Amino acid sequence: MNIKLSVLDQSPILRGYTAREALQQTTTLAKWTDQLGYHRFWVSEHHSTKSLAGSAPEILVTHLAANTQHIRIGTGGVLLPHYSAFKIAEVFQVLEALYPNRIDLGIGRAPGGMPGVNYALNDGKYRNVREYPTQVKELMSYLQGIEHPHYKIQATPLGKTKPPIWMLGSSGTSAALAAQLGTSYTFAQFINGEGGIASMQTYFNQFQPSMYQQKPDANVAIFIICAETQEEAEFIAGSMDLALLRIENGDIRDHFPTPEEAQEQSYTVFEKERIEYNRNRMIVGDPKQVKDGILKLAEMYQVDEVIMNTFAPSFEERLKSYQLIMNQFGNIPKGG
């Protein structure tokens, strides 16, 4: 199977670094993975957090597209319930006009962040996520250049190409909706380590052609940590284990934990069980082990693309992880 390798980056703020430096690291990583031959590079949307710098993915996408040449750039994803479908359509029409056939519009239904964030994004009002399917339909219509039946407006600028819509999800509900509406679909296994294969089967089995696309198109996203040796990869992964535990416990810190912090941590029996469970959301190992894991994952999901999300205590280790993986798949960097 010919596998496309892609990247999701959440702009983690590492210990001793600033948010500005985290965004600069994301830019460097986008350039590097572009040279290495990765297929696409997505950035996420997170609000009111001291550990992740990416709060406005549509702006970061503009910057990254300007600083890369070949790799597709997109959102993973815009939290659509917080915004006007018309405004999102116009933002991405502009991006597509600037960088035709290189922009992806990934959207999500999850509210994202604490309740205060949700109210702040909507002027103190409660946004009903049940309206999400209607929003997606409106978004698809606007991007097709169709005039709104009541407002008599179009999302401009109108161009010859349209950015593909990727519906991001971690459940069968999102898979069924993507199939019903006829959009592309990403299962976020890095968020939910269970139910992904069944969700993907739902998507393929129930897909209905739409005005946007005639055939299903899907991929899977997972945490991946690759190092020269399995021992080194496991050491690095310890920081990811601790970070996920802290998130689950509501113990949010202002930096991404180091492997040394993880080693010094004294875990309870329950926490050790959670760490083992959370490993369903990761592939960890040396280059051969990671390649085998990627190929197995793609086969289980019956997709030809895997999106990897790599956290590491140092930016250099993050860069190296992506290089080791691509080298293992036999690709040679473009321009070094």
CSV table of C-alpha atoms in Angstrom, one decimal:
chain,number,residue,atom,x,y,z
A,1,MET,CA,0.0,0.0,0.0
A,2,ASN,CA,1.3,3.4,-1.0
A,3,ILE,CA,0.9,5.5,2.1
A,4,LYS,CA,0.7,9.3,2.2
A,5,LEU,CA,2.3,10.8,5.4
A,6,SER,CA,1.0,14.0,6.9
A,7,VAL,CA,1.4,16.2,9.9
A,8,LEU,CA,-0.8,17.8,12.6
A,9,ASP,CA,1.0,20.3,14.7
A,10,GLN,CA,-0.5,21.9,17.8
A,11,SER,CA,2.3,24.5,18.4
A,12,PRO,CA,3.3,23.2,21.9
A,13,ILE,CA,5.0,25.7,24.2
A,14,LEU,CA,8.1,23.8,25.5
A,15,ARG,CA,9.7,24.5,28.8
A,16,GLY,CA,11.8,27.7,28.6
A,17,TYR,CA,10.2,28.9,25.4
A,18,THR,CA,7.5,31.5,24.6
A,19,ALA,CA,4.4,31.3,22.5
A,20,ARG,CA,6.1,33.3,19.8
A,21,GLU,CA,8.9,30.8,19.7
A,22,ALA,CA,6.4,27.9,19.5
A,23,LEU,CA,4.8,29.5,16.5
A,24,GLN,CA,8.2,30.0,14.9
A,25,GLN,CA,8.9,26.3,15.5
A,26,THR,CA,5.7,25.3,13.8
A,27,THR,CA,6.8,27.4,10.8
A,28,THR,CA,10.2,25.7,10.7
A,29,LEU,CA,8.5,22.3,11.0
A,30,ALA,CA,6.2,23.1,8.1
A,31,LYS,CA,9.2,24.1,5.9
A,32,TRP,CA,11.1,20.9,7.0
A,33,THR,CA,8.2,18.5,6.3
A,34,ASP,CA,7.6,20.2,3.0
A,35,GLN,CA,11.2,19.5,2.0
A,36,LEU,CA,10.9,15.9,3.3
A,37,GLY,CA,7.9,15.2,1.1
A,38,TYR,CA,5.0,15.1,3.6
A,39,HIS,CA,1.6,15.3,2.0
A,40,ARG,CA,-0.2,17.9,4.2
A,41,PHE,CA,0.4,20.0,7.3
A,42,TRP,CA,-2.5,20.9,9.6
A,43,VAL,CA,-2.7,23.2,12.6
A,44,SER,CA,-5.2,23.1,15.4
A,45,GLU,CA,-7.5,25.5,17.3
A,46,HIS,CA,-7.0,25.8,21.1
A,47,HIS,CA,-8.1,28.7,23.3
A,48,SER,CA,-7.1,30.1,26.7
A,49,THR,CA,-4.2,27.6,27.2
A,50,LYS,CA,-0.7,28.3,28.3
A,51,SER,CA,0.7,25.1,26.8
A,52,LEU,CA,-0.4,25.4,23.1
A,53,ALA,CA,0.1,28.6,21.0
A,54,GLY,CA,-2.3,27.9,18.1
A,55,SER,CA,-5.6,29.8,18.8
A,56,ALA,CA,-6.3,31.1,15.3
A,57,PRO,CA,-5.5,28.4,12.7
A,58,GLU,CA,-6.8,30.3,9.8
A,59,ILE,CA,-4.2,33.0,10.4
A,60,LEU,CA,-1.4,30.5,10.9
A,61,VAL,CA,-2.4,28.7,7.7
A,62,THR,CA,-1.9,31.9,5.8
A,63,HIS,CA,1.6,32.3,7.2
A,64,LEU,CA,2.5,28.7,6.6
A,65,ALA,CA,1.3,28.6,3.1
A,66,ALA,CA,3.4,31.6,2.3
A,67,ASN,CA,6.5,29.9,3.7
A,68,THR,CA,6.1,26.5,2.0
A,69,GLN,CA,6.0,25.4,-1.6
A,70,HIS,CA,4.5,22.0,-2.2
A,71,ILE,CA,2.8,20.6,1.0
A,72,ARG,CA,-0.9,21.1,1.5
A,73,ILE,CA,-1.7,23.4,4.4
A,74,GLY,CA,-4.9,23.3,6.4
A,75,THR,CA,-6.8,23.4,9.7
A,76,GLY,CA,-7.2,20.5,12.0
A,77,GLY,CA,-9.6,22.1,12.6
A,78,VAL,CA,-11.7,25.2,12.7
A,79,LEU,CA,-14.3,24.8,15.5
A,80,LEU,CA,-17.3,25.7,13.3
A,81,PRO,CA,-20.0,26.1,15.9
A,82,HIS,CA,-18.3,29.2,17.2
A,83,TYR,CA,-18.3,31.0,13.9
A,84,SER,CA,-20.5,32.2,11.0
A,85,ALA,CA,-20.4,29.7,8.1
A,86,PHE,CA,-20.4,32.7,5.7
A,87,LYS,CA,-17.3,34.2,7.3
A,88,ILE,CA,-15.4,30.9,7.3
A,89,ALA,CA,-16.3,30.4,3.7
A,90,GLU,CA,-14.9,33.8,2.7
A,91,VAL,CA,-11.7,33.3,4.7
A,92,PHE,CA,-11.0,30.1,2.9
A,93,GLN,CA,-12.1,31.4,-0.5
A,94,VAL,CA,-9.4,34.1,0.0
A,95,LEU,CA,-6.8,31.4,1.0
A,96,GLU,CA,-7.7,29.2,-2.0
A,97,ALA,CA,-7.4,32.2,-4.3
A,98,LEU,CA,-3.9,32.9,-2.9
A,99,TYR,CA,-2.7,29.3,-2.8
A,100,PRO,CA,-4.9,27.3,-5.3
A,101,ASN,CA,-5.1,23.5,-4.7
A,102,ARG,CA,-3.0,23.7,-1.5
A,103,ILE,CA,-5.6,24.6,1.1
A,104,ASP,CA,-7.6,22.2,3.3
A,105,LEU,CA,-10.6,23.3,5.4
A,106,GLY,CA,-10.8,20.9,8.4
A,107,ILE,CA,-13.7,21.5,10.7
A,108,GLY,CA,-14.8,20.2,14.0
A,109,ARG,CA,-17.9,20.2,16.2
A,110,ALA,CA,-16.3,20.0,19.6
A,111,PRO,CA,-16.7,23.3,21.6
A,112,GLY,CA,-13.0,23.3,22.6
A,113,GLY,CA,-11.7,24.7,25.9
A,114,MET,CA,-13.5,25.7,29.1
A,115,PRO,CA,-17.1,26.9,29.2
A,116,GLY,CA,-15.8,30.5,29.6
A,117,VAL,CA,-14.1,30.2,26.3
A,118,ASN,CA,-17.3,29.1,24.6
A,119,TYR,CA,-19.2,32.1,26.0
A,120,ALA,CA,-16.4,34.5,25.2
A,121,LEU,CA,-16.3,33.4,21.5
A,122,ASN,CA,-20.1,34.0,21.2
A,123,ASP,CA,-20.6,37.3,23.1
A,124,GLY,CA,-21.8,35.6,26.2
A,125,LYS,CA,-24.3,33.4,24.4
A,126,TYR,CA,-24.7,29.6,24.4
A,127,ARG,CA,-23.9,28.2,20.9
A,128,ASN,CA,-26.1,25.1,20.2
A,129,VAL,CA,-23.9,22.4,18.6
A,130,ARG,CA,-27.1,20.8,17.3
A,131,GLU,CA,-27.0,23.4,14.6
A,132,TYR,CA,-23.7,22.0,13.4
A,133,PRO,CA,-25.1,19.9,10.5
A,134,THR,CA,-27.0,22.9,9.2
A,135,GLN,CA,-23.8,25.0,9.5
A,136,VAL,CA,-21.8,22.5,7.4
A,137,LYS,CA,-24.5,22.5,4.7
A,138,GLU,CA,-24.4,26.3,4.6
A,139,LEU,CA,-20.6,26.2,4.4
A,140,MET,CA,-20.6,23.7,1.5
A,141,SER,CA,-23.2,25.8,-0.3
A,142,TYR,CA,-21.2,29.1,0.2
A,143,LEU,CA,-18.0,27.5,-1.0
A,144,GLN,CA,-19.8,26.3,-4.2
A,145,GLY,CA,-20.7,29.9,-4.9
A,146,ILE,CA,-24.4,29.3,-4.4
A,147,GLU,CA,-26.4,32.4,-3.5
A,148,HIS,CA,-28.0,32.3,-0.1
A,149,PRO,CA,-31.8,31.9,-0.6
A,150,HIS,CA,-32.8,34.5,1.9
A,151,TYR,CA,-29.8,36.9,2.2
A,152,LYS,CA,-29.1,36.9,-1.6
A,153,ILE,CA,-25.4,36.9,-1.1
A,154,GLN,CA,-22.4,34.9,-2.2
A,155,ALA,CA,-19.1,34.1,-0.3
A,156,THR,CA,-16.4,35.8,-2.3
A,157,PRO,CA,-14.0,35.8,-4.0
A,158,LEU,CA,-15.3,33.2,-6.4
A,159,GLY,CA,-12.6,31.0,-8.0
A,160,LYS,CA,-12.1,28.0,-10.1
A,161,THR,CA,-11.0,25.8,-7.3
A,162,LYS,CA,-12.4,25.0,-3.8
A,163,PRO,CA,-10.7,23.8,-0.7
A,164,PRO,CA,-11.8,20.3,0.3
A,165,ILE,CA,-13.8,20.1,3.5
A,166,TRP,CA,-12.5,17.6,6.1
A,167,MET,CA,-14.8,16.7,8.9
A,168,LEU,CA,-12.7,15.9,12.0
A,169,GLY,CA,-14.1,13.6,14.6
A,170,SER,CA,-13.5,11.0,17.3
A,171,SER,CA,-16.8,9.1,17.2
A,172,GLY,CA,-19.3,7.3,15.1
A,173,THR,CA,-21.6,10.3,15.2
A,174,SER,CA,-19.1,12.5,13.3
A,175,ALA,CA,-18.4,9.7,10.8
A,176,ALA,CA,-22.1,9.3,10.1
A,177,LEU,CA,-22.5,13.0,9.6
A,178,ALA,CA,-19.5,13.2,7.2
A,179,ALA,CA,-21.0,10.3,5.2
A,180,GLN,CA,-24.5,11.8,5.1
A,181,LEU,CA,-23.3,15.3,4.0
A,182,GLY,CA,-20.6,13.9,1.6
A,183,THR,CA,-17.4,15.4,3.0
A,184,SER,CA,-14.0,13.9,3.6
A,185,TYR,CA,-13.4,12.5,7.1
A,186,THR,CA,-10.6,12.2,9.6
A,187,PHE,CA,-10.7,10.0,12.7
A,188,ALA,CA,-8.7,11.5,15.5
A,189,GLN,CA,-7.3,8.4,17.2
A,190,PHE,CA,-4.9,10.7,19.2
A,191,ILE,CA,-8.1,11.9,21.0
A,192,ASN,CA,-10.0,8.6,21.2
A,193,GLY,CA,-8.1,5.3,21.2
A,194,GLU,CA,-11.3,3.2,20.8
A,195,GLY,CA,-14.0,2.9,18.2
A,196,GLY,CA,-12.0,4.3,15.3
A,197,ILE,CA,-12.3,1.3,12.9
A,198,ALA,CA,-16.0,1.0,13.4
A,199,SER,CA,-16.4,4.8,12.8
A,200,MET,CA,-14.4,4.6,9.6
A,201,GLN,CA,-16.5,1.6,8.4
A,202,THR,CA,-19.6,3.7,9.1
A,203,TYR,CA,-18.2,6.5,7.0
A,204,PHE,CA,-17.4,4.3,4.0
A,205,ASN,CA,-20.6,2.3,4.2
A,206,GLN,CA,-22.9,5.3,4.5
A,207,PHE,CA,-21.2,7.8,2.3
A,208,GLN,CA,-23.5,9.7,0.0
A,209,PRO,CA,-22.1,11.7,-3.0
A,210,SER,CA,-22.6,15.4,-2.5
A,211,MET,CA,-22.3,18.6,-4.5
A,212,TYR,CA,-18.8,18.8,-3.0
A,213,GLN,CA,-17.4,15.4,-3.8
A,214,GLN,CA,-18.5,12.1,-5.4
A,215,LYS,CA,-16.3,9.6,-3.5
A,216,PRO,CA,-15.3,9.1,0.1
A,217,ASP,CA,-11.9,10.3,1.2
A,218,ALA,CA,-10.6,9.6,4.7
A,219,ASN,CA,-7.5,9.4,6.9
A,220,VAL,CA,-6.6,8.7,10.5
A,221,ALA,CA,-4.6,10.9,12.9
A,222,ILE,CA,-2.5,9.5,15.8
A,223,PHE,CA,0.3,10.6,18.2
A,224,ILE,CA,3.7,9.3,16.9
A,225,ILE,CA,7.1,9.4,18.6
A,226,CYS,CA,10.0,8.0,16.6
A,227,ALA,CA,13.7,7.9,17.7
A,228,GLU,CA,16.9,6.1,16.8
A,229,THR,CA,16.1,3.4,19.3
A,230,GLN,CA,13.0,2.0,21.1
A,231,GLU,CA,14.6,2.9,24.4
A,232,GLU,CA,15.0,6.5,23.4
A,233,ALA,CA,11.5,6.7,22.0
A,234,GLU,CA,10.0,5.3,25.2
A,235,PHE,CA,12.0,7.9,27.2
A,236,ILE,CA,10.6,10.7,25.1
A,237,ALA,CA,7.1,9.2,25.2
A,238,GLY,CA,7.1,9.4,29.0
A,239,SER,CA,6.5,13.1,28.7
A,240,MET,CA,3.5,12.5,26.6
A,241,ASP,CA,2.2,9.9,29.1
A,242,LEU,CA,2.4,12.5,31.8
A,243,ALA,CA,0.9,15.3,29.7
A,244,LEU,CA,-2.2,13.2,28.9
A,245,LEU,CA,-2.6,12.3,32.6
A,246,ARG,CA,-2.5,16.0,33.6
A,247,ILE,CA,-5.1,16.9,31.0
A,248,GLU,CA,-7.4,14.1,32.2
A,249,ASN,CA,-6.9,15.2,35.8
A,250,GLY,CA,-7.6,18.9,35.0
A,251,ASP,CA,-4.0,19.7,36.1
A,252,ILE,CA,-3.1,22.1,33.3
A,253,ARG,CA,0.5,23.4,33.4
A,254,ASP,CA,2.1,26.3,31.5
A,255,HIS,CA,4.6,24.0,29.6
A,256,PHE,CA,4.9,20.6,28.1
A,257,PRO,CA,6.4,18.2,30.6
A,258,THR,CA,9.9,16.8,30.2
A,259,PRO,CA,10.9,13.1,30.2
A,260,GLU,CA,12.8,13.8,33.4
A,261,GLU,CA,9.6,15.1,35.1
A,262,ALA,CA,7.9,11.9,34.0
A,263,GLN,CA,10.6,9.7,35.4
A,264,GLU,CA,10.5,11.5,38.8
A,265,GLN,CA,6.7,11.1,38.9
A,266,SER,CA,5.2,8.5,41.3
A,267,TYR,CA,2.2,7.0,39.6
A,268,THR,CA,-0.7,5.3,41.3
A,269,VAL,CA,-2.0,1.9,40.1
A,270,PHE,CA,-4.9,3.8,38.4
A,271,GLU,CA,-2.6,6.2,36.7
A,272,LYS,CA,-0.4,3.4,35.4
A,273,GLU,CA,-3.6,1.8,33.9
A,274,ARG,CA,-4.5,5.1,32.3
A,275,ILE,CA,-1.0,5.4,30.8
A,276,GLU,CA,-1.3,1.9,29.3
A,277,TYR,CA,-4.8,2.8,28.0
A,278,ASN,CA,-3.6,6.0,26.4
A,279,ARG,CA,-0.9,4.2,24.5
A,280,ASN,CA,-3.8,3.1,22.2
A,281,ARG,CA,-3.6,6.7,21.0
A,282,MET,CA,0.1,6.5,20.1
A,283,ILE,CA,2.7,4.7,18.0
A,284,VAL,CA,6.1,4.7,19.8
A,285,GLY,CA,9.4,3.1,18.7
A,286,ASP,CA,12.4,3.1,16.4
A,287,PRO,CA,12.0,3.9,12.7
A,288,LYS,CA,11.1,0.3,11.7
A,289,GLN,CA,8.7,-0.2,14.5
A,290,VAL,CA,6.9,3.1,13.7
A,291,LYS,CA,6.7,2.3,10.0
A,292,ASP,CA,5.2,-1.1,10.8
A,293,GLY,CA,2.8,0.6,13.1
A,294,ILE,CA,1.7,3.1,10.5
A,295,LEU,CA,1.2,0.5,7.8
A,296,LYS,CA,-0.8,-1.7,10.2
A,297,LEU,CA,-2.9,1.3,11.2
A,298,ALA,CA,-3.6,2.3,7.6
A,299,GLU,CA,-4.6,-1.3,6.8
A,300,MET,CA,-7.0,-1.6,9.8
A,301,TYR,CA,-8.7,1.7,8.8
A,302,GLN,CA,-8.5,0.9,5.1
A,303,VAL,CA,-7.1,4.4,4.3
A,304,ASP,CA,-4.0,5.5,2.4
A,305,GLU,CA,-3.0,8.4,4.6
A,306,VAL,CA,-1.9,8.7,8.2
A,307,ILE,CA,-1.6,12.0,10.0
A,308,MET,CA,1.0,12.1,12.7
A,309,ASN,CA,1.0,14.4,15.7
A,310,THR,CA,4.4,14.5,17.5
A,311,PHE,CA,5.1,16.0,20.8
A,312,ALA,CA,8.7,15.9,22.1
A,313,PRO,CA,10.5,17.7,25.0
A,314,SER,CA,12.8,19.4,22.5
A,315,PHE,CA,12.1,20.9,19.1
A,316,GLU,CA,15.1,19.1,17.6
A,317,GLU,CA,13.6,15.8,18.7
A,318,ARG,CA,10.4,16.7,17.0
A,319,LEU,CA,12.2,17.5,13.7
A,320,LYS,CA,14.2,14.3,13.9
A,321,SER,CA,11.2,12.1,14.5
A,322,TYR,CA,9.6,13.3,11.3
A,323,GLN,CA,12.9,12.9,9.4
A,324,LEU,CA,13.5,9.3,10.7
A,325,ILE,CA,10.0,8.3,9.7
A,326,MET,CA,10.2,9.7,6.1
A,327,ASN,CA,13.7,8.2,5.7
A,328,GLN,CA,12.3,4.8,6.7
A,329,PHE,CA,9.7,5.1,4.1
A,330,GLY,CA,12.4,5.7,1.5
A,331,ASN,CA,11.8,9.4,0.7
A,332,ILE,CA,14.7,11.7,0.1
A,333,PRO,CA,14.5,15.4,1.3
A,334,LYS,CA,14.0,18.0,-1.4
A,335,GLY,CA,16.8,20.4,-1.2
A,336,GLY,CA,18.2,19.1,2.1
